[in-house]
Coordinates of C-alpha atoms and ligand atoms in Angstrom, one line a residue:
X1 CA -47.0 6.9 3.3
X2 CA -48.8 9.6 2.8
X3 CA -48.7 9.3 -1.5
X4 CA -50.1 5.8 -2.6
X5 CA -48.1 4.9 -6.1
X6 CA -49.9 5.0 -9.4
X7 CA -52.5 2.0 -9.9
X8 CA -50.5 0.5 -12.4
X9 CA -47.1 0.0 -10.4
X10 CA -49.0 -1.4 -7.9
X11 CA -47.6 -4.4 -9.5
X12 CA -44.6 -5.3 -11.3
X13 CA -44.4 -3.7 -14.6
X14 CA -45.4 -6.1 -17.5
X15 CA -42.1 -5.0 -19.4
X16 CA -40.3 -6.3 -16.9
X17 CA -39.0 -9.8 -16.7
X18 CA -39.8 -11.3 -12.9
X19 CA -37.4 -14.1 -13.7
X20 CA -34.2 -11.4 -14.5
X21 CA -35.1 -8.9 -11.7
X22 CA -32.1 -8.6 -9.4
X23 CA -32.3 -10.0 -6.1
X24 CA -30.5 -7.8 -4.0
X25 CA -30.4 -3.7 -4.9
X26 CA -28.7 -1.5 -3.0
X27 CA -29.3 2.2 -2.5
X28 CA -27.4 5.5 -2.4
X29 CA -29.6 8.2 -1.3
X30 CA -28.2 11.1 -2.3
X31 CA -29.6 14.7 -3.2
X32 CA -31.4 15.3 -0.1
X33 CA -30.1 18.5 0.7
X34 CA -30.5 19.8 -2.8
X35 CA -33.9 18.6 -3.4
X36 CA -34.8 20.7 0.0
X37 CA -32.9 23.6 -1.1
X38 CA -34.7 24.1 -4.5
X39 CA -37.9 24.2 -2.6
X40 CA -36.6 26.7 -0.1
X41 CA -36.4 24.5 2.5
X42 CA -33.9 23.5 5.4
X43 CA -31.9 20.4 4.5
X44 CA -33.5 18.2 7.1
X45 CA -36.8 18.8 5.5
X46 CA -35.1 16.9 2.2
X47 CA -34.4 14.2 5.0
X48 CA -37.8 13.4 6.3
X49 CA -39.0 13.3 2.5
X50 CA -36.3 10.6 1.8
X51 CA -37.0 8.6 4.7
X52 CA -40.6 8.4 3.4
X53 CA -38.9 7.4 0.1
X54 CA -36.8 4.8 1.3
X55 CA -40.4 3.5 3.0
X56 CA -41.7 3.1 -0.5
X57 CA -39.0 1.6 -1.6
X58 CA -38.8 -1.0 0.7
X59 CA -42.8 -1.9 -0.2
X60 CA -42.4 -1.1 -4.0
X61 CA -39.2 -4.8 -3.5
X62 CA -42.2 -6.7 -2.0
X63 CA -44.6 -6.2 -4.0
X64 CA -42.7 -6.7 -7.4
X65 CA -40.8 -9.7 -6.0
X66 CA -37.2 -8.3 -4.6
X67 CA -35.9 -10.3 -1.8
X68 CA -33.2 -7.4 -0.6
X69 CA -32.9 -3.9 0.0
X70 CA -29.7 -2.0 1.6
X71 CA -29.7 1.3 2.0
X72 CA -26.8 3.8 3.1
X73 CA -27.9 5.7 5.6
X74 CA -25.2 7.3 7.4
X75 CA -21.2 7.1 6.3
X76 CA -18.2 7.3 8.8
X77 CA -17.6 10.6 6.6
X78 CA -21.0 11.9 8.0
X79 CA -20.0 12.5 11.0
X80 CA -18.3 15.9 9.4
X81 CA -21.8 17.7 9.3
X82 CA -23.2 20.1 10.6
X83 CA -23.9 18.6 14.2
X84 CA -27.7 19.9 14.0
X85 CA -27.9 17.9 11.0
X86 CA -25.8 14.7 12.3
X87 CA -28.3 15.0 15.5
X88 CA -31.4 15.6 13.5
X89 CA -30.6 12.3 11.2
X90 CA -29.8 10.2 14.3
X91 CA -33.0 11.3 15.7
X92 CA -34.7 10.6 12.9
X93 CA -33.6 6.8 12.2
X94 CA -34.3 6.4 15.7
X95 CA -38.1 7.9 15.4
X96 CA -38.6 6.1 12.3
X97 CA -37.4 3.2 13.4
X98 CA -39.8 3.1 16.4
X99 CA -43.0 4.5 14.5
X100 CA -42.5 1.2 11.4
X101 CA -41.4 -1.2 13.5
X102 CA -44.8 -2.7 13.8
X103 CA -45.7 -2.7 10.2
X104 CA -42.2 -4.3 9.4
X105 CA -43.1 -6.7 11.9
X106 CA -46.3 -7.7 10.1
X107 CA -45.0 -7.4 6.8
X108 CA -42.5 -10.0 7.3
X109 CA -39.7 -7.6 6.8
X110 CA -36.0 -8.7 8.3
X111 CA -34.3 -5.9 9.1
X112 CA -30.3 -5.9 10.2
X113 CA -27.8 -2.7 10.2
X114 CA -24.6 -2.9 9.3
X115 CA -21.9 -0.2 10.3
X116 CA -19.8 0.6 13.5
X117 CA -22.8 0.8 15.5
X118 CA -20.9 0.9 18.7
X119 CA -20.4 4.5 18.3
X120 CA -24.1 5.5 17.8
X121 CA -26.5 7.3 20.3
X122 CA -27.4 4.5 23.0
X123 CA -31.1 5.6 22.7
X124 CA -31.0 4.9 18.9
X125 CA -28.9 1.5 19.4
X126 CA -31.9 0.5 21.9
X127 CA -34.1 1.2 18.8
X128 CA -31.6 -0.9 16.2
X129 CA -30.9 -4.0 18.7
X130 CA -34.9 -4.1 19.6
X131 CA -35.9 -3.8 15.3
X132 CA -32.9 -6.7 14.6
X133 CA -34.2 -8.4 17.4
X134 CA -37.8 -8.7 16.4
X135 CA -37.6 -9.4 13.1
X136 CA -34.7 -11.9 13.5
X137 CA -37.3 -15.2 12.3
X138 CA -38.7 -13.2 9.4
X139 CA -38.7 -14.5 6.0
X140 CA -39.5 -12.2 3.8
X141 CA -37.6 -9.0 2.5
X142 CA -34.2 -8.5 3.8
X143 CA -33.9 -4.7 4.6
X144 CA -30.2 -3.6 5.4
X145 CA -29.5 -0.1 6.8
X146 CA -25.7 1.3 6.7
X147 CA -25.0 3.5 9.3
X148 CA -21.9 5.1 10.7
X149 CA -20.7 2.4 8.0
X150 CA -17.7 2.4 6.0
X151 CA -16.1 -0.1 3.6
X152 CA -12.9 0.2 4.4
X153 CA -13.3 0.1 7.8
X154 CA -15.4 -3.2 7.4
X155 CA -12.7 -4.6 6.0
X156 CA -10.2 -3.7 8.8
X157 CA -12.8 -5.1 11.1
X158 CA -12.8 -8.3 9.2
X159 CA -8.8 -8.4 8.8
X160 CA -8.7 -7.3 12.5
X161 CA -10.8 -10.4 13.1
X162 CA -9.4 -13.1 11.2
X163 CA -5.7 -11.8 12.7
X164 CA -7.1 -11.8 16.4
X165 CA -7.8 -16.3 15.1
X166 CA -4.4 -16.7 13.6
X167 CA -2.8 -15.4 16.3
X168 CA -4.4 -17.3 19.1
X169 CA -4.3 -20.4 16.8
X170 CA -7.5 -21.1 15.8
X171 CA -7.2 -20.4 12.6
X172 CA -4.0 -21.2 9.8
X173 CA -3.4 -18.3 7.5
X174 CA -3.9 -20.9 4.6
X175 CA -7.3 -21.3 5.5
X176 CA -8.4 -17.8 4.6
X177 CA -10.5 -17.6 1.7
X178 CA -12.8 -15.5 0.0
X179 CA -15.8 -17.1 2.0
X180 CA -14.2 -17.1 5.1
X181 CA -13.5 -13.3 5.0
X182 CA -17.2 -12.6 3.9
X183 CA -17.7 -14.4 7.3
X184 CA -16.3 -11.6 9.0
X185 CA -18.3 -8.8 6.9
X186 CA -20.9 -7.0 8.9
X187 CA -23.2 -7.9 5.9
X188 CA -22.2 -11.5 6.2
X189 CA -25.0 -14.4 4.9
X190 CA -26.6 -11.3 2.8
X191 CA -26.2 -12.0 -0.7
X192 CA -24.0 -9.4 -2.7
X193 CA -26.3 -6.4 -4.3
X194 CA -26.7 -7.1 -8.0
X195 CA -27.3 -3.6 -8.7
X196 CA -26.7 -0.2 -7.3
X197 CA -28.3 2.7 -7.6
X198 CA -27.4 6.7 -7.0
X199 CA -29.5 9.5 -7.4
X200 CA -28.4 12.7 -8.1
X201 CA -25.9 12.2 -10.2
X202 CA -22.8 11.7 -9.0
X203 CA -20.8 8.6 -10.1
X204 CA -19.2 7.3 -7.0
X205 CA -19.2 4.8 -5.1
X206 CA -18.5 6.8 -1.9
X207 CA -17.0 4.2 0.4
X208 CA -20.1 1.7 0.4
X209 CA -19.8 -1.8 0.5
X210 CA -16.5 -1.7 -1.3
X211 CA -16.2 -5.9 -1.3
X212 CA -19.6 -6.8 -1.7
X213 CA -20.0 -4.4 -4.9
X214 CA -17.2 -5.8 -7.1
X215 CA -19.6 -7.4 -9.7
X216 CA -22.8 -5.1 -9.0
X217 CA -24.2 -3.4 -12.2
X218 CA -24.5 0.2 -11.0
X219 CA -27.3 2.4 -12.1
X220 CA -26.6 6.5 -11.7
X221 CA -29.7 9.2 -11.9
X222 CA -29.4 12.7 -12.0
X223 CA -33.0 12.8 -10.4
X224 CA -32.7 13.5 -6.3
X225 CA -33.6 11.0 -3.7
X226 CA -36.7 12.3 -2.4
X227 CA -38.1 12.5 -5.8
X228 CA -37.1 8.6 -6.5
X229 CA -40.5 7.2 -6.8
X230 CA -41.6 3.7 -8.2
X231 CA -41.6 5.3 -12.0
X232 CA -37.8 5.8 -11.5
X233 CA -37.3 2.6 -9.7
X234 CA -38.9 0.9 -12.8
X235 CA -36.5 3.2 -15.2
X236 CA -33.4 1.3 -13.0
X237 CA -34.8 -1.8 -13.4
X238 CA -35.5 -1.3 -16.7
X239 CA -31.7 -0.1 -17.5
X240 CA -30.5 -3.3 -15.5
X241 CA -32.4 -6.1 -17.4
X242 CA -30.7 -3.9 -20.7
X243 CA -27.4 -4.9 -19.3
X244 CA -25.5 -8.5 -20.1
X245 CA -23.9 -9.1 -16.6
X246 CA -20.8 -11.4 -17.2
X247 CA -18.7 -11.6 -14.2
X248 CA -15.4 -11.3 -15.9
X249 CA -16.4 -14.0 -18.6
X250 CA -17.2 -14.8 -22.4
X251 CA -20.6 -14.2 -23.0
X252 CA -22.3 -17.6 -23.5
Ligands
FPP1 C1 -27.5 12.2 1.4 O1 -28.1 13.4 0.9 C2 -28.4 11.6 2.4 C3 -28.1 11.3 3.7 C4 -26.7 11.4 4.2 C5 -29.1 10.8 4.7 C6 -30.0 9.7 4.1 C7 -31.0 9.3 5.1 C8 -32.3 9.2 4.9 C9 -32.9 9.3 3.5 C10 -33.2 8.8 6.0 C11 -33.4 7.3 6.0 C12 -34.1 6.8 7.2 C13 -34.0 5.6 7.8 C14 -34.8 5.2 8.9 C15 -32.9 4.6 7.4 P1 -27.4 14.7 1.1 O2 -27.7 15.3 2.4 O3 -25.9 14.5 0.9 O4 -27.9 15.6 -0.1 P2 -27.1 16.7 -0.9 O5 -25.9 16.0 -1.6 O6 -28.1 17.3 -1.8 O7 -26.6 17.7 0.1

């Protein structure tokens, strides 16, 4: 990283309460293309910025305590780019992917991506299986990537799956539960996010883990993603702990 975060959010803000902080925050990164525009700049340049985001991001949940970061990367819907853009971005996960590996390595990150990864350049699958593969035994952060991910077609995938075991008898359709169709998630033994963030504004969901969002507390700024730094991550966190999360209850 090339800007080190003010002194004092080194640490976890002392208006923040470690023992509410949510354990799993997801991340839409959105506003990349503007936030290049308004500095007269090609949208791939808003890209590179985020990517060094995203790498503060991931540090900024280690160092004030959260055990899991996912991060939408690419969409199914992405694919209807510009293919200069689709082929910069793949080119990109696959560079940063090789330059951080080693520092993920050493900082005990566990890093797994979730999506239809089948259908992504074989030199950038090299890159994902060899990153999943040697950080497999680490313990601390989990970092998710979604690409070429979709939440409906996770869901097909895991319906697809589950039918493919009725049908050759291993399973009884009686036995399908909640937890066992979680087993056939991508983002299975991940725990749900508890809170989900957007930048720039706009109020969707956007197809992003559609099952594992339905009791996340989501969190929408009109600032871009490149410019998401750790005073705005503080600002979310912030909003969140504000919020009485009650899972379709009474409050207590
Ligand atoms: C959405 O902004 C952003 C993306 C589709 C790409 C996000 C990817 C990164 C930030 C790089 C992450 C790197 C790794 C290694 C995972 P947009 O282009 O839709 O912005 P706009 O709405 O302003 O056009």
């Amino acid at each position: 990283m090339s800007v080190e975060p003010p002194v004092t959010l080194q640490q976890l803000p002392a208006d923040l309460d470690k023992n509410r902080l949510p354990k799993h925050v997801a991340v839409i990164m959105d506003g990349n293309g503007r936030w290049a525009k308004n500095q007269g700049k090609p949208r791939i340049v808003g890209h590179q910025k985020g990517a060094d985001t995203l790498k503060d991001l991931l540090r900024c949940c280690k160092d004030w305590g959260i055990p899991a970061l996912t991060a939408y990367a690419f969409s199914t819907e992405n694919w209807g780019r510009p293919r200069t853009e689709v082929q910069f971005l793949m080119t990109l996960f696959e560079r940063v992917l090789r330059r951080e590996l080693q520092e993920m390595k050493q900082e005990n990150v566990k890093i797994r991506f979730v999506g239809n990864l089948l259908d992504l350049p074989d030199s950038l699958r090299q890159e994902i299986d060899r990153s999943m593969a040697d950080t497999q035994d680490n313990q601390g952060i989990q970092f998710t990537v979604a690409t070429n991910y979709g939440g409906r077609h996770e869901i097909i995938q895991a319906c697809r799956a589950i039918a493919s075991k009725v049908e050759h008898g291993y399973l009884k359709t009686a036995q399908i539960d909640e937890e066992l169709f979680e087993q056939h998630l991508y983002t299975q033994g991940i725990p749900h996010p508890d809170l989900l963030i957007r930048t720039s504004g706009e109020m969707r969901i956007s197809n992003f883990l559609l099952w594992q969002m339905a009791y996340a507390e989501i969190y929408v700024t009109p600032t871009l993603w490149p410019d998401f730094n750790r005073v705005e991550f503080h600002k979310a966190l912030a909003t969140y702990q504000q919020r009485e999360r009650r899972f379709g209850k009474v409050q207590s």
